[in-house]
Tab-separated table of C-alpha atoms in Angstrom:
chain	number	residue	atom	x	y	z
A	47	UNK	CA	8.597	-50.298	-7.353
A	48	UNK	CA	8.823	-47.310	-5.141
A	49	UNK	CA	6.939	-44.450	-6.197
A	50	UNK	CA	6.691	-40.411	-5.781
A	51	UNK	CA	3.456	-39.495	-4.817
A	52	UNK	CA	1.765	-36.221	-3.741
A	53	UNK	CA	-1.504	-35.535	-2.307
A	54	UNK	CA	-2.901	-32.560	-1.080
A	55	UNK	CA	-6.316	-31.275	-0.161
A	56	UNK	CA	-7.067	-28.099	-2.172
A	57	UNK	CA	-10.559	-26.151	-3.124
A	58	UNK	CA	-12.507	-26.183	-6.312
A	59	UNK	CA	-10.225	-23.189	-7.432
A	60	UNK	CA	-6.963	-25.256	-6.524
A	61	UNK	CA	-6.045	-22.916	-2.926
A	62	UNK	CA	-4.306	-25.325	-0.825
A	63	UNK	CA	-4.198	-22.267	2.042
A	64	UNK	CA	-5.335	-18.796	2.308
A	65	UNK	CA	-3.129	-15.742	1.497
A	66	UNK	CA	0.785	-16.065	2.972
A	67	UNK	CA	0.966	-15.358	6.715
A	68	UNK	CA	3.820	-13.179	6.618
A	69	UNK	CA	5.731	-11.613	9.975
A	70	UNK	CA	5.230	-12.686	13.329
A	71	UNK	CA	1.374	-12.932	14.222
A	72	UNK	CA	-0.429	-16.215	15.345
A	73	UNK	CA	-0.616	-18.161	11.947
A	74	UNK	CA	-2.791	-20.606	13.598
A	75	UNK	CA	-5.536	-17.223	13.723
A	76	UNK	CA	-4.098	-15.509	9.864
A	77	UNK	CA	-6.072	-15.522	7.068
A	78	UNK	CA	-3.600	-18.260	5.375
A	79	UNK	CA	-4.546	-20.740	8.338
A	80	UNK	CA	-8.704	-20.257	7.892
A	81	UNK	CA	-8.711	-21.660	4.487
A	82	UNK	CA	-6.099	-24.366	5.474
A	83	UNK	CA	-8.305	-25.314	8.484
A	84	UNK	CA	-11.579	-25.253	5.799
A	85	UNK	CA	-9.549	-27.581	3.693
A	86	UNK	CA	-8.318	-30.034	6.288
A	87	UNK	CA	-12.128	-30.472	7.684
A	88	UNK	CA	-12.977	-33.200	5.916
A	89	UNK	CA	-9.536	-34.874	7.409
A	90	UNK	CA	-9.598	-34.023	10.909
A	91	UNK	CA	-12.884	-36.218	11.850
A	92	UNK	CA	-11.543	-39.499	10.212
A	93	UNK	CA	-10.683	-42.349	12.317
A	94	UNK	CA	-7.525	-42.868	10.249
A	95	UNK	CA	-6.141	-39.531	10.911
A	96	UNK	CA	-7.535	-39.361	14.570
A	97	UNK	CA	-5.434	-42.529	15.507
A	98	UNK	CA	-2.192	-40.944	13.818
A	99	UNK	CA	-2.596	-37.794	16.131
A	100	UNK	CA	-3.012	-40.325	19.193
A	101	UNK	CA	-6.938	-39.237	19.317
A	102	UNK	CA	-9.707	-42.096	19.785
A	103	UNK	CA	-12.774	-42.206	17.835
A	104	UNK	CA	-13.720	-40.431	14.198
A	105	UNK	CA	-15.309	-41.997	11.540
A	106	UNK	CA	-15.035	-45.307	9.688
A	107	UNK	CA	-15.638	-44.112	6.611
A	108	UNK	CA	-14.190	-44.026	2.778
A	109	UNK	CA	-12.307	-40.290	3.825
A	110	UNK	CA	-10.849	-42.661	6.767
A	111	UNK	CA	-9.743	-45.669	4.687
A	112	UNK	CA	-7.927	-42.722	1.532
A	113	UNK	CA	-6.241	-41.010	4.922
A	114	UNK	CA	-5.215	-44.653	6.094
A	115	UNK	CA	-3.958	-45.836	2.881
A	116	UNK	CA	-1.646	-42.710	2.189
A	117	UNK	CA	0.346	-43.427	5.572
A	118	UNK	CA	0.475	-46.856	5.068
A	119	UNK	CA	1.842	-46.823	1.421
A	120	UNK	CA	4.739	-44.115	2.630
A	121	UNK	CA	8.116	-45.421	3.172
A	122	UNK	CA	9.576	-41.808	3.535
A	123	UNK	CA	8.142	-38.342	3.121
A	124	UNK	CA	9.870	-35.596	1.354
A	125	UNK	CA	8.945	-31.697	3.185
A	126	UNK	CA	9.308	-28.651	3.107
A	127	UNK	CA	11.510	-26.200	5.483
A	128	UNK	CA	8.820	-24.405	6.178
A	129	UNK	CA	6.087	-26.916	6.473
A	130	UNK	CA	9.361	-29.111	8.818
A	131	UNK	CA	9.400	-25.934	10.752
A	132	UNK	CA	5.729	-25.309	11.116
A	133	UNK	CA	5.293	-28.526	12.251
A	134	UNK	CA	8.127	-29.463	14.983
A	135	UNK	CA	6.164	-28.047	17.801
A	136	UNK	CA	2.226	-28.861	16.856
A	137	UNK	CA	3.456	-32.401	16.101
A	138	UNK	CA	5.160	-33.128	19.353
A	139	UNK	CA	7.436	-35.962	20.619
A	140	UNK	CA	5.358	-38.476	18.106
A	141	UNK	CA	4.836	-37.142	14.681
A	142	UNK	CA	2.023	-38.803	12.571
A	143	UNK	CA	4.662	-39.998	10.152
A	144	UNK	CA	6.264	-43.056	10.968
A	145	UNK	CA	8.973	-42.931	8.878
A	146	UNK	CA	11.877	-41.052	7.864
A	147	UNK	CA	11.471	-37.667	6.754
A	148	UNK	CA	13.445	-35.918	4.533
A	149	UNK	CA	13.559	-32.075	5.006
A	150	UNK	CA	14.808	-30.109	2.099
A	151	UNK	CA	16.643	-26.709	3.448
A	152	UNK	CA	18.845	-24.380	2.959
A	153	UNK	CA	20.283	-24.480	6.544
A	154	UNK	CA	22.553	-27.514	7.706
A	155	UNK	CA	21.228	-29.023	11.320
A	156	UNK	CA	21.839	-32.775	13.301
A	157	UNK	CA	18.883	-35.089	11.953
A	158	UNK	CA	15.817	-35.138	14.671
A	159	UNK	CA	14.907	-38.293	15.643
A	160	UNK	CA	11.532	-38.725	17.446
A	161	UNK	CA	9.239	-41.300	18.789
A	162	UNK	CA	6.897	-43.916	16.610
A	163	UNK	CA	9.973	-44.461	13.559
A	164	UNK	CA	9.698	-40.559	12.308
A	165	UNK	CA	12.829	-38.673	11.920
A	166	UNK	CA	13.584	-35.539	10.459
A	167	UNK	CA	17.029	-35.211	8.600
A	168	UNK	CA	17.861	-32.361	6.770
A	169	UNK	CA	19.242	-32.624	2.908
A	170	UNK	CA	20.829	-29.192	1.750
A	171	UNK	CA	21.912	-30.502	-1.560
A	172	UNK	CA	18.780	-29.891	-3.097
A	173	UNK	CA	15.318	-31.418	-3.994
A	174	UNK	CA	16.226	-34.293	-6.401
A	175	UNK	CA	18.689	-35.588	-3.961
A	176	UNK	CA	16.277	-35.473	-1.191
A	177	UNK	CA	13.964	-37.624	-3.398
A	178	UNK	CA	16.811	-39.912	-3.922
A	179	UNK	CA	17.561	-40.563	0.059
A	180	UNK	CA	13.720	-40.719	0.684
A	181	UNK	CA	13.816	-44.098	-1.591
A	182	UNK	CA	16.689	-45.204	-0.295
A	183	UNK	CA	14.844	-45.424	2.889
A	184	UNK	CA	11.323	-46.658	1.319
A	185	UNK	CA	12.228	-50.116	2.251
A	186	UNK	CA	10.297	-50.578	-1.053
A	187	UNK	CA	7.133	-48.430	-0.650
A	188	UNK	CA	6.323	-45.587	-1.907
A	189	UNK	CA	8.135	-41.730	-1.386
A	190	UNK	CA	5.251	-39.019	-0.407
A	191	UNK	CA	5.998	-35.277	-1.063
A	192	UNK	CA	4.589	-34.430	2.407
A	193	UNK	CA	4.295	-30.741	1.188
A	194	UNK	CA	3.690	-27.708	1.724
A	195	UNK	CA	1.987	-26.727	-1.892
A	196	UNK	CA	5.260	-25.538	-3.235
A	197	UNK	CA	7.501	-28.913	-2.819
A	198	UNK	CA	4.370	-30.223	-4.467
A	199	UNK	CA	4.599	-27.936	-7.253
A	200	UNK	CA	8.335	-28.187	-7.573
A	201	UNK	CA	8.927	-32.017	-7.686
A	202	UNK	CA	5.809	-31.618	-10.781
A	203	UNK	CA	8.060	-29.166	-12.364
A	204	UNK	CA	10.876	-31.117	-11.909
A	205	UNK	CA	9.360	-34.440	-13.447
A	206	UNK	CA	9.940	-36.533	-10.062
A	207	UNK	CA	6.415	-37.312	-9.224
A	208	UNK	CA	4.540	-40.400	-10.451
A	209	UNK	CA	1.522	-39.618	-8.678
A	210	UNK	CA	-0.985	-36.716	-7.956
A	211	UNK	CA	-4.034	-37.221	-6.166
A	212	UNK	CA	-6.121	-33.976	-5.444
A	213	UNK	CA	-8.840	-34.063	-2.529
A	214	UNK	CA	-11.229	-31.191	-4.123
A	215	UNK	CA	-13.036	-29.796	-1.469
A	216	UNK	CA	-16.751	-28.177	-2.704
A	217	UNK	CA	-15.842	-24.702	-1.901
A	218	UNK	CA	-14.213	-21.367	-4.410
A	219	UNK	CA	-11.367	-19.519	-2.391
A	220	UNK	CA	-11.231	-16.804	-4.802
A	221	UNK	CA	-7.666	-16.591	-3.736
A	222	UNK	CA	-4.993	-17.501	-1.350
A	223	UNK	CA	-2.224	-20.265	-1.963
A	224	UNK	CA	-2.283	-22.059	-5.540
A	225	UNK	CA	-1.102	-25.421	-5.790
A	226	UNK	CA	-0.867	-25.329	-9.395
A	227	UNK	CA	0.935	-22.040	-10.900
A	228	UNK	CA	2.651	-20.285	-13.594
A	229	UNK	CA	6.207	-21.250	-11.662
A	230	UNK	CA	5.706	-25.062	-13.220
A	231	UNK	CA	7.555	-23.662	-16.021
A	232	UNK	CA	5.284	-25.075	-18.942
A	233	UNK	CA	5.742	-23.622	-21.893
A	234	UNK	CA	2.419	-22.007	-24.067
A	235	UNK	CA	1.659	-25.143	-25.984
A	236	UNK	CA	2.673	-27.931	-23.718
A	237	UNK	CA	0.532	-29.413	-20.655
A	238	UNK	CA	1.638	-31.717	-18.077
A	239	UNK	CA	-0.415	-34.917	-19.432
A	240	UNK	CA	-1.780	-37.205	-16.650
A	241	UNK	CA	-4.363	-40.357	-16.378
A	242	UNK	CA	-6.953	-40.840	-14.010
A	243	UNK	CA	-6.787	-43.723	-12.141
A	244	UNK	CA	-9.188	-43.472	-9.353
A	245	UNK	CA	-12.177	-41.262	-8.546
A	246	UNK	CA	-13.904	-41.241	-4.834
A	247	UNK	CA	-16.747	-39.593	-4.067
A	248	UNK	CA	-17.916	-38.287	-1.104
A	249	UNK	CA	-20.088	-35.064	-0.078
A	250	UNK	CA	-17.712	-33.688	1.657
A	251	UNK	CA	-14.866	-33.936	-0.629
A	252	UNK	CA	-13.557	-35.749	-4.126
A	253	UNK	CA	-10.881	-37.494	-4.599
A	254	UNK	CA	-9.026	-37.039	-7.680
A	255	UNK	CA	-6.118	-39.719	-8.241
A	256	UNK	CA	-3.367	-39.325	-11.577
A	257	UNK	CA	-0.774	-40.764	-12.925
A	258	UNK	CA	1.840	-38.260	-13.805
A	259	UNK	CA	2.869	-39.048	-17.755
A	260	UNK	CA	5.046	-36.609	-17.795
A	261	UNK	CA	5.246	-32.768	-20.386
A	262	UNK	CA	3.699	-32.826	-23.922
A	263	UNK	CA	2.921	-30.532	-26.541
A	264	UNK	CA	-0.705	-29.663	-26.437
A	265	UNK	CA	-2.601	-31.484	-29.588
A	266	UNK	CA	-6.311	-30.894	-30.502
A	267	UNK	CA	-6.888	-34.291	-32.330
A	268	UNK	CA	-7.982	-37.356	-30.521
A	269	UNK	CA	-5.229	-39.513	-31.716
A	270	UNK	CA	-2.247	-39.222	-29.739
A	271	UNK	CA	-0.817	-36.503	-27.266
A	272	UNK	CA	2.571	-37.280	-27.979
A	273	UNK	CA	3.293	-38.771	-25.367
A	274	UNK	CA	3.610	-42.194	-27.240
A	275	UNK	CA	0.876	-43.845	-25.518
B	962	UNK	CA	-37.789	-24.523	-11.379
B	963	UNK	CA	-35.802	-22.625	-13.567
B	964	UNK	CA	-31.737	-23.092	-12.690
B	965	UNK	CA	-29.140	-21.158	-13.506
B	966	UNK	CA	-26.247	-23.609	-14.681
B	967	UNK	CA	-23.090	-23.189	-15.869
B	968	UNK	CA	-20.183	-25.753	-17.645
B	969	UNK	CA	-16.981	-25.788	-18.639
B	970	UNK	CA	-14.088	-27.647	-19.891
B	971	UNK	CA	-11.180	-26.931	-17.481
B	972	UNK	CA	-7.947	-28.366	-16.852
B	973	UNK	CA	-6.917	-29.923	-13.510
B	974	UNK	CA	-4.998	-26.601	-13.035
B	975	UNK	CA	-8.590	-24.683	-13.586
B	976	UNK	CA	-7.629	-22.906	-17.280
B	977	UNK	CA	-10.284	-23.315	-19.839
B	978	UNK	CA	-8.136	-21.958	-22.427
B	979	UNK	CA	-4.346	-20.723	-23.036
B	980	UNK	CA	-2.847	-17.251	-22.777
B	981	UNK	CA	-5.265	-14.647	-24.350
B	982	UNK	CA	-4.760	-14.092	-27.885
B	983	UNK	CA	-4.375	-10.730	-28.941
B	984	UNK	CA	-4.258	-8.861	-32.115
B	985	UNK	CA	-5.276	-9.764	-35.177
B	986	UNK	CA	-3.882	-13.469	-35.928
B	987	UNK	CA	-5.419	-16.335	-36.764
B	988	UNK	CA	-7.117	-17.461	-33.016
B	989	UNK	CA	-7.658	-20.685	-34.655
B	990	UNK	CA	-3.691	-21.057	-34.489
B	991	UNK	CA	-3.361	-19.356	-31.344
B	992	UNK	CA	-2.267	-20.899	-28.216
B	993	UNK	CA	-5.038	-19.595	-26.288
B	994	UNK	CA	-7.187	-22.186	-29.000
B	995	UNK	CA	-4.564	-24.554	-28.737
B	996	UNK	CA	-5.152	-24.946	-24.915
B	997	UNK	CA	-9.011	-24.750	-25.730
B	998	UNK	CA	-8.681	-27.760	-28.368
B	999	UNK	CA	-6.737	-30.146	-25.922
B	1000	UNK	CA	-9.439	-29.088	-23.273
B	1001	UNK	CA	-12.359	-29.850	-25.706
B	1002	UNK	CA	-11.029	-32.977	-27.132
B	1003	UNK	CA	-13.449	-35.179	-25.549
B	1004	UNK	CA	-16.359	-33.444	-26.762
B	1005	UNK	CA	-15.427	-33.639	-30.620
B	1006	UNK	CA	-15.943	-37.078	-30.755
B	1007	UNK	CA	-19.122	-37.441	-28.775
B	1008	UNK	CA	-22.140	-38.157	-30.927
B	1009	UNK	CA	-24.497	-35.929	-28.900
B	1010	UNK	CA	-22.005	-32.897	-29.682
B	1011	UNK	CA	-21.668	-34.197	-33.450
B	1012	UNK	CA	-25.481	-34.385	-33.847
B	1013	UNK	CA	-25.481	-30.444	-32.749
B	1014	UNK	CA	-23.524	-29.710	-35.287
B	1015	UNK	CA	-24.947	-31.439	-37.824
B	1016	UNK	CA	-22.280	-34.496	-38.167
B	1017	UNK	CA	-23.003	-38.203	-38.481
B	1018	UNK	CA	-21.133	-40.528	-36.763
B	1019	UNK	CA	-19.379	-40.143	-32.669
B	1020	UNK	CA	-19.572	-41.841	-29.437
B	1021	UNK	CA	-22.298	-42.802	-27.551
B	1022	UNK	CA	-20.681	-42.826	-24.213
B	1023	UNK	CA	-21.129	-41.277	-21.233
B	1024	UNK	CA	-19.693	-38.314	-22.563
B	1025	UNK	CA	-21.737	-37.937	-25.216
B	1026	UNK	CA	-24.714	-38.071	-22.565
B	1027	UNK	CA	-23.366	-35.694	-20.422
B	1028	UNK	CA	-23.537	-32.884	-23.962
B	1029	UNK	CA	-26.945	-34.867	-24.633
B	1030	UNK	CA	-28.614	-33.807	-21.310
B	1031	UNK	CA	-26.796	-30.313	-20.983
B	1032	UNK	CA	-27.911	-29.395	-24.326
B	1033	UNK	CA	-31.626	-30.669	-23.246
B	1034	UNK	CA	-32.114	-28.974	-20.227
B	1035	UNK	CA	-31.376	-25.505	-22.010
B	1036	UNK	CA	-34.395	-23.929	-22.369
B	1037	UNK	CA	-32.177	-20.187	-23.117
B	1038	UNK	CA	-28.739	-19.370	-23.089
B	1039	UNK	CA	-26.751	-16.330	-21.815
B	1040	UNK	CA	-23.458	-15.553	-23.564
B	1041	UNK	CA	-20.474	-12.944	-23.499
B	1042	UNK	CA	-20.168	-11.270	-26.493
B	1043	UNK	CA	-16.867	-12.240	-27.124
B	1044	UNK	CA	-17.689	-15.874	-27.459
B	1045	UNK	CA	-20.734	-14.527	-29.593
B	1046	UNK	CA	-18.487	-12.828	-31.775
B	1047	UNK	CA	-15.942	-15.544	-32.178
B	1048	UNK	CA	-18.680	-18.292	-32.906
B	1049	UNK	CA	-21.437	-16.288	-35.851
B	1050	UNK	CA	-19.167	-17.369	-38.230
B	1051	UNK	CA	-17.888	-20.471	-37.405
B	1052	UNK	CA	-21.319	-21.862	-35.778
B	1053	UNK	CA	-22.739	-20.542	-39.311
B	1054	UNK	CA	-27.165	-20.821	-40.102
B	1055	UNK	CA	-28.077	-23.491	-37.612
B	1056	UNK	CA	-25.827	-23.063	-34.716
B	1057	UNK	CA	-26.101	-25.850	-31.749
B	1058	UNK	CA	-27.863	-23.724	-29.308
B	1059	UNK	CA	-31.422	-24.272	-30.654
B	1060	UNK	CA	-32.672	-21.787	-28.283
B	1061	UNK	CA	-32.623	-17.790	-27.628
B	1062	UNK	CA	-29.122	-16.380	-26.742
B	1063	UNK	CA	-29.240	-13.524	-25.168
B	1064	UNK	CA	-25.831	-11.827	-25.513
B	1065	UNK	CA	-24.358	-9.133	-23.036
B	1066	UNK	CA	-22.402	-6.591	-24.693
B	1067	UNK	CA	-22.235	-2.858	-24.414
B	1068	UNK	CA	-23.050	-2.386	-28.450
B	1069	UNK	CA	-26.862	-2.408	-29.410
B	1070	UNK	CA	-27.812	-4.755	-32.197
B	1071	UNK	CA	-30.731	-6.053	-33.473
B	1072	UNK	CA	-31.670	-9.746	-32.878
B	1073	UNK	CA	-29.935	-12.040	-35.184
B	1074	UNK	CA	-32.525	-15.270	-35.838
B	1075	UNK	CA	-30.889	-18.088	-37.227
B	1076	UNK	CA	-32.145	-21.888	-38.178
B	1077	UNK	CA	-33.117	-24.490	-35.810
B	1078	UNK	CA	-34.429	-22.084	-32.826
B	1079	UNK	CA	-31.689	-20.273	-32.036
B	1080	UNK	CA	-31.736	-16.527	-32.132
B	1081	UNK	CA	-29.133	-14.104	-30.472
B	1082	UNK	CA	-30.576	-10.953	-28.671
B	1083	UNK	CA	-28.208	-8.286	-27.423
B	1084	UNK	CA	-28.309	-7.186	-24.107
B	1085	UNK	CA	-27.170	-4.036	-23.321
B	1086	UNK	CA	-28.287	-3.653	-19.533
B	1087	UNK	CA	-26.390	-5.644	-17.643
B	1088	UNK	CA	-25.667	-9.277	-16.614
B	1089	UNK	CA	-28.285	-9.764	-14.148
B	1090	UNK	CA	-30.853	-8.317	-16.837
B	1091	UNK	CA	-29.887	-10.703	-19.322
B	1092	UNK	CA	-29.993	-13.589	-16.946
B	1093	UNK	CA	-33.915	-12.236	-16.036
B	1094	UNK	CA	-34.504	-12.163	-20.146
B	1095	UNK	CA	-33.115	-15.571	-20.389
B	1096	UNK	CA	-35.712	-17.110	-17.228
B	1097	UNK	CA	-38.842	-15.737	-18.878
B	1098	UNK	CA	-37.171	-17.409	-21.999
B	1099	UNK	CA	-36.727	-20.801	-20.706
B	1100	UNK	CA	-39.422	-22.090	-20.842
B	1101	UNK	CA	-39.637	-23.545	-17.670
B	1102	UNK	CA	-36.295	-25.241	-18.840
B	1103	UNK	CA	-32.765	-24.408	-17.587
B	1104	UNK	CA	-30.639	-21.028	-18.500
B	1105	UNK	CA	-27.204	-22.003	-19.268
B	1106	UNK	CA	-24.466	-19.671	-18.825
B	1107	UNK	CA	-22.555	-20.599	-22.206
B	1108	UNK	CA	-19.039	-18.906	-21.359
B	1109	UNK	CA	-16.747	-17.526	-21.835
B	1110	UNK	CA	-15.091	-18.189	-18.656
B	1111	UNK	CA	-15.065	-14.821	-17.732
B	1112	UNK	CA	-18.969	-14.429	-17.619
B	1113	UNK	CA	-19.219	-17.555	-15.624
B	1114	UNK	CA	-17.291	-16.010	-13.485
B	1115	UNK	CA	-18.593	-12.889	-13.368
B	1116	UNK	CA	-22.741	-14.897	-12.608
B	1117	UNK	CA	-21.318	-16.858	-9.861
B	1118	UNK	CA	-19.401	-13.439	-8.316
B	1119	UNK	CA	-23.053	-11.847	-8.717
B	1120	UNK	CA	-24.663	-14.747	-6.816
B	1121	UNK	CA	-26.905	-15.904	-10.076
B	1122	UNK	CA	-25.425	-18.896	-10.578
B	1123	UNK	CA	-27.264	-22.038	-9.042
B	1124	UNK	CA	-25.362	-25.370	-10.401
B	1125	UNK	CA	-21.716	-25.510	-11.770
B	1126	UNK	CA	-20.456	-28.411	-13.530
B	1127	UNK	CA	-16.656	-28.632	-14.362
B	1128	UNK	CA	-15.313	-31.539	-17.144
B	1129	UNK	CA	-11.811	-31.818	-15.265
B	1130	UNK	CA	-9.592	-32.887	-18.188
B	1131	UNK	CA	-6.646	-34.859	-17.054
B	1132	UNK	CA	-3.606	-32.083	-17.877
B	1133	UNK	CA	-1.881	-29.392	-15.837
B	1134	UNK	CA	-1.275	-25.920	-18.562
B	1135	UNK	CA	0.297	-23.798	-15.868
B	1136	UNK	CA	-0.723	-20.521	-17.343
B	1137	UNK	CA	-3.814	-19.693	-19.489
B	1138	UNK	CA	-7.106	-17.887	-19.077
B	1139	UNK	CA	-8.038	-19.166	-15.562
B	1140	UNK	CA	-12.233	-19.890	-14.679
B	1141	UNK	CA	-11.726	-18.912	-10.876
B	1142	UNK	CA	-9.838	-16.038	-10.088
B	1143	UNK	CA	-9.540	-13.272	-7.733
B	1144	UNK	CA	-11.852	-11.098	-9.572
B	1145	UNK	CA	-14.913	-13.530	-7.797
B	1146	UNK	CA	-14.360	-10.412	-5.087
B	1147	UNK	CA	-14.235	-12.948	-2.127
B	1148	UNK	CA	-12.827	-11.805	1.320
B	1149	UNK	CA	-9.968	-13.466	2.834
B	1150	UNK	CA	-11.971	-15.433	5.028
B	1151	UNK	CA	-14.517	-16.095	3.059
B	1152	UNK	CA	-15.692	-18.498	0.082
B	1153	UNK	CA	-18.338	-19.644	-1.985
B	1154	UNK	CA	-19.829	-22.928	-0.687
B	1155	UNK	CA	-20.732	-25.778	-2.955
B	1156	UNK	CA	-22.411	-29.122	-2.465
B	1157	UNK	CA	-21.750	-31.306	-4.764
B	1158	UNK	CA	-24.505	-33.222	-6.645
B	1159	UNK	CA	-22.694	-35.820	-9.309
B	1160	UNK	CA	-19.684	-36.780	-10.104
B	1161	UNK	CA	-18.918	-39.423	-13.834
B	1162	UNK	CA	-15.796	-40.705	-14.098
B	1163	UNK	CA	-14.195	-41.720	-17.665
B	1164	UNK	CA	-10.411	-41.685	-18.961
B	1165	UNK	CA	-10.692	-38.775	-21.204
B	1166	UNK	CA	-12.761	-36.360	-18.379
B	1167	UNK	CA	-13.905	-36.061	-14.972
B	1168	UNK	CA	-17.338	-34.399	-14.616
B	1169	UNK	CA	-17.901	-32.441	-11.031
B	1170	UNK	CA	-21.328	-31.384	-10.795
B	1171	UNK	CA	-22.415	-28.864	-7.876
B	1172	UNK	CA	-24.915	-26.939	-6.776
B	1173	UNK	CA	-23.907	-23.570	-5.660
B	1174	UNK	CA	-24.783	-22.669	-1.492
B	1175	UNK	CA	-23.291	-19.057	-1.561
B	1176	UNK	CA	-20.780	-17.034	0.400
B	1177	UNK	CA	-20.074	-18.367	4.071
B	1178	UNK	CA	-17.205	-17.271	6.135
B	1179	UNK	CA	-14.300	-19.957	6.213
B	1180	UNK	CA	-15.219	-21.943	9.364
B	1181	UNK	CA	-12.888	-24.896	10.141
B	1182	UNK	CA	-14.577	-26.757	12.526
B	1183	UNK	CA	-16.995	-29.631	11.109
B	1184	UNK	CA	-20.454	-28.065	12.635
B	1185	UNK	CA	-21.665	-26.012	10.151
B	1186	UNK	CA	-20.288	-23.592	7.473
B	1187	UNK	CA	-22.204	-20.501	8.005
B	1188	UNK	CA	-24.620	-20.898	5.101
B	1189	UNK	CA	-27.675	-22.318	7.704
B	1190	UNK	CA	-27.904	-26.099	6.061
């Protein structure tokens, strides 16, 4: 069965990215882009990921084989605008997707078809609808929120995603972009109640894998979180 | 060598506890306890933390070694006076600590000796003072930075701390008294590096151990981080 996953590499204190680049500077040298980059590290010497970007070598290692089996086990991605945007030049003629991509926007445009199976087509009738088209294309595997941190956030809030899986990178970012916030719209005595299902460990980063059971009211007692299971 | 250590209960969205209570209600009903409960639920059933509190009975998992072995390697504790002030009644003649506390707080009091070892000495110079108390204290054992949150924070801002171990519990709050916030005074290119040491694995709790490098400026690249190692 096709499910929504996310994943997204964020620091002990949950910054996905440093503070907002805002106006017209070189994000690639803001702030915003440092922690991103100190984030990504861990990513950006893996074989797996190397070979998506058209690069030889990296590493053959368990950070390779996580970063392998995300793009295999995505049918379709769900993004963004701005993260679409971002992207469209720094990604080139072949993005590392391989699939269809589903950009969710405010601003009509022709979908953007581009070598290696990616294309980019853009959904203006809102986030749950873009989730719907992205498994209509999954051919059966799995939708991935492709980000940025507040798609991610928003498809939690909206109680689309089946599965989280955090890569906690040892460092504190004191502050900067925050994957999980106040916007999730929990109420004071309810959590969003999930279940580990796989823990990797590596020294340059953890990986923290959940199964999304969905909002509960927040009990102290051992016996039940009322979530009926 | 005496460490510096520090542990808490956190949820994957980094609260250790709800929204702040205020006034004079019952905290015990507050949802600032109610997110602390949920958090702490895998503790209350662990024998180790049942033993310190003088119950028969609990788990003897790898939870309940985790609060065996923290509890052991305590050799003095330092603690905000809020959470001193909240617990004398509650923890009662033989609170768990079985070791000196030495409390920061602004008010001068005279050392409170309970049963069992523990006694509570207020500090009234300072953090880093009551961390120096606490080392010739230890006995050659560990000094454990016993919360709240906010004084862990405020050791690892000062540079004190020297091993941090978070017990991830598997729910998102979304708002809440957060562990690591922007009061940790980092720059916007900078962070606190971490290596980390352990991590356990069970259904009810993730446990991240670290030690604690220091402040290093955000470097992206995969040659070093700035801290010399």
């Amino acid at each position: 069965m096709t499910k929504v996953t996310a994943q997204l590499s964020v620091s002990l204190d949950g910054f996905y990215a440093g503070p907002r680049h805002e106006g017209d500077g070189d994000w690639m040298a803001s702030a915003e882009a440092a922690a991103f980059f100190r984030l990504t590290r861990w990513m950006t010497g893996a074989a797996a990921w190397r070979e998506r970007q058209g690069f030889a070598g990296g590493e053959r290692d368990v950070n390779s084989e996580v970063i392998g089996e995300a793009f295999e086990a995505a049918g379709a991605y769900v993004m963004g605008r701005r993260m679409a945007d971002g992207g469209e030049e720094p990604w080139g003629e072949e993005p590392p997707f391989h699939a269809p991509v589903f950009v969710v926007t405010h601003r009509p445009r022709p979908t953007l078809v581009r070598r290696g199976g990616t294309s980019f087509t853009y959904v203006t009738e809102g986030l749950a609808h873009a989730v719907e088209r992205a498994k209509d294309a999954a051919g059966g595997k799995d939708v991935a929120i492709a980000g940025g941190g507040s798609l991610v956030r928003q498809v939690l809030a909206a109680g689309l995603l089946d599965e989280l899986e955090l890569h906690v990178v040892p460092v504190v970012l004191g502050t900067g972009l925050r994957l999980l916030d106040a916007d999730l719209g929990l109420g004071e005595r309810e959590g969003v109640e999930l279940v580990p299902t796989r823990v990797l460990h590596t020294p340059d980063v953890t990986h923290l894998r959940y199964r999304v059971r969905g909002r509960a009211p927040l009990l102290a007692d051992g016996g039940g979180d009322g979530t009926g299971e």
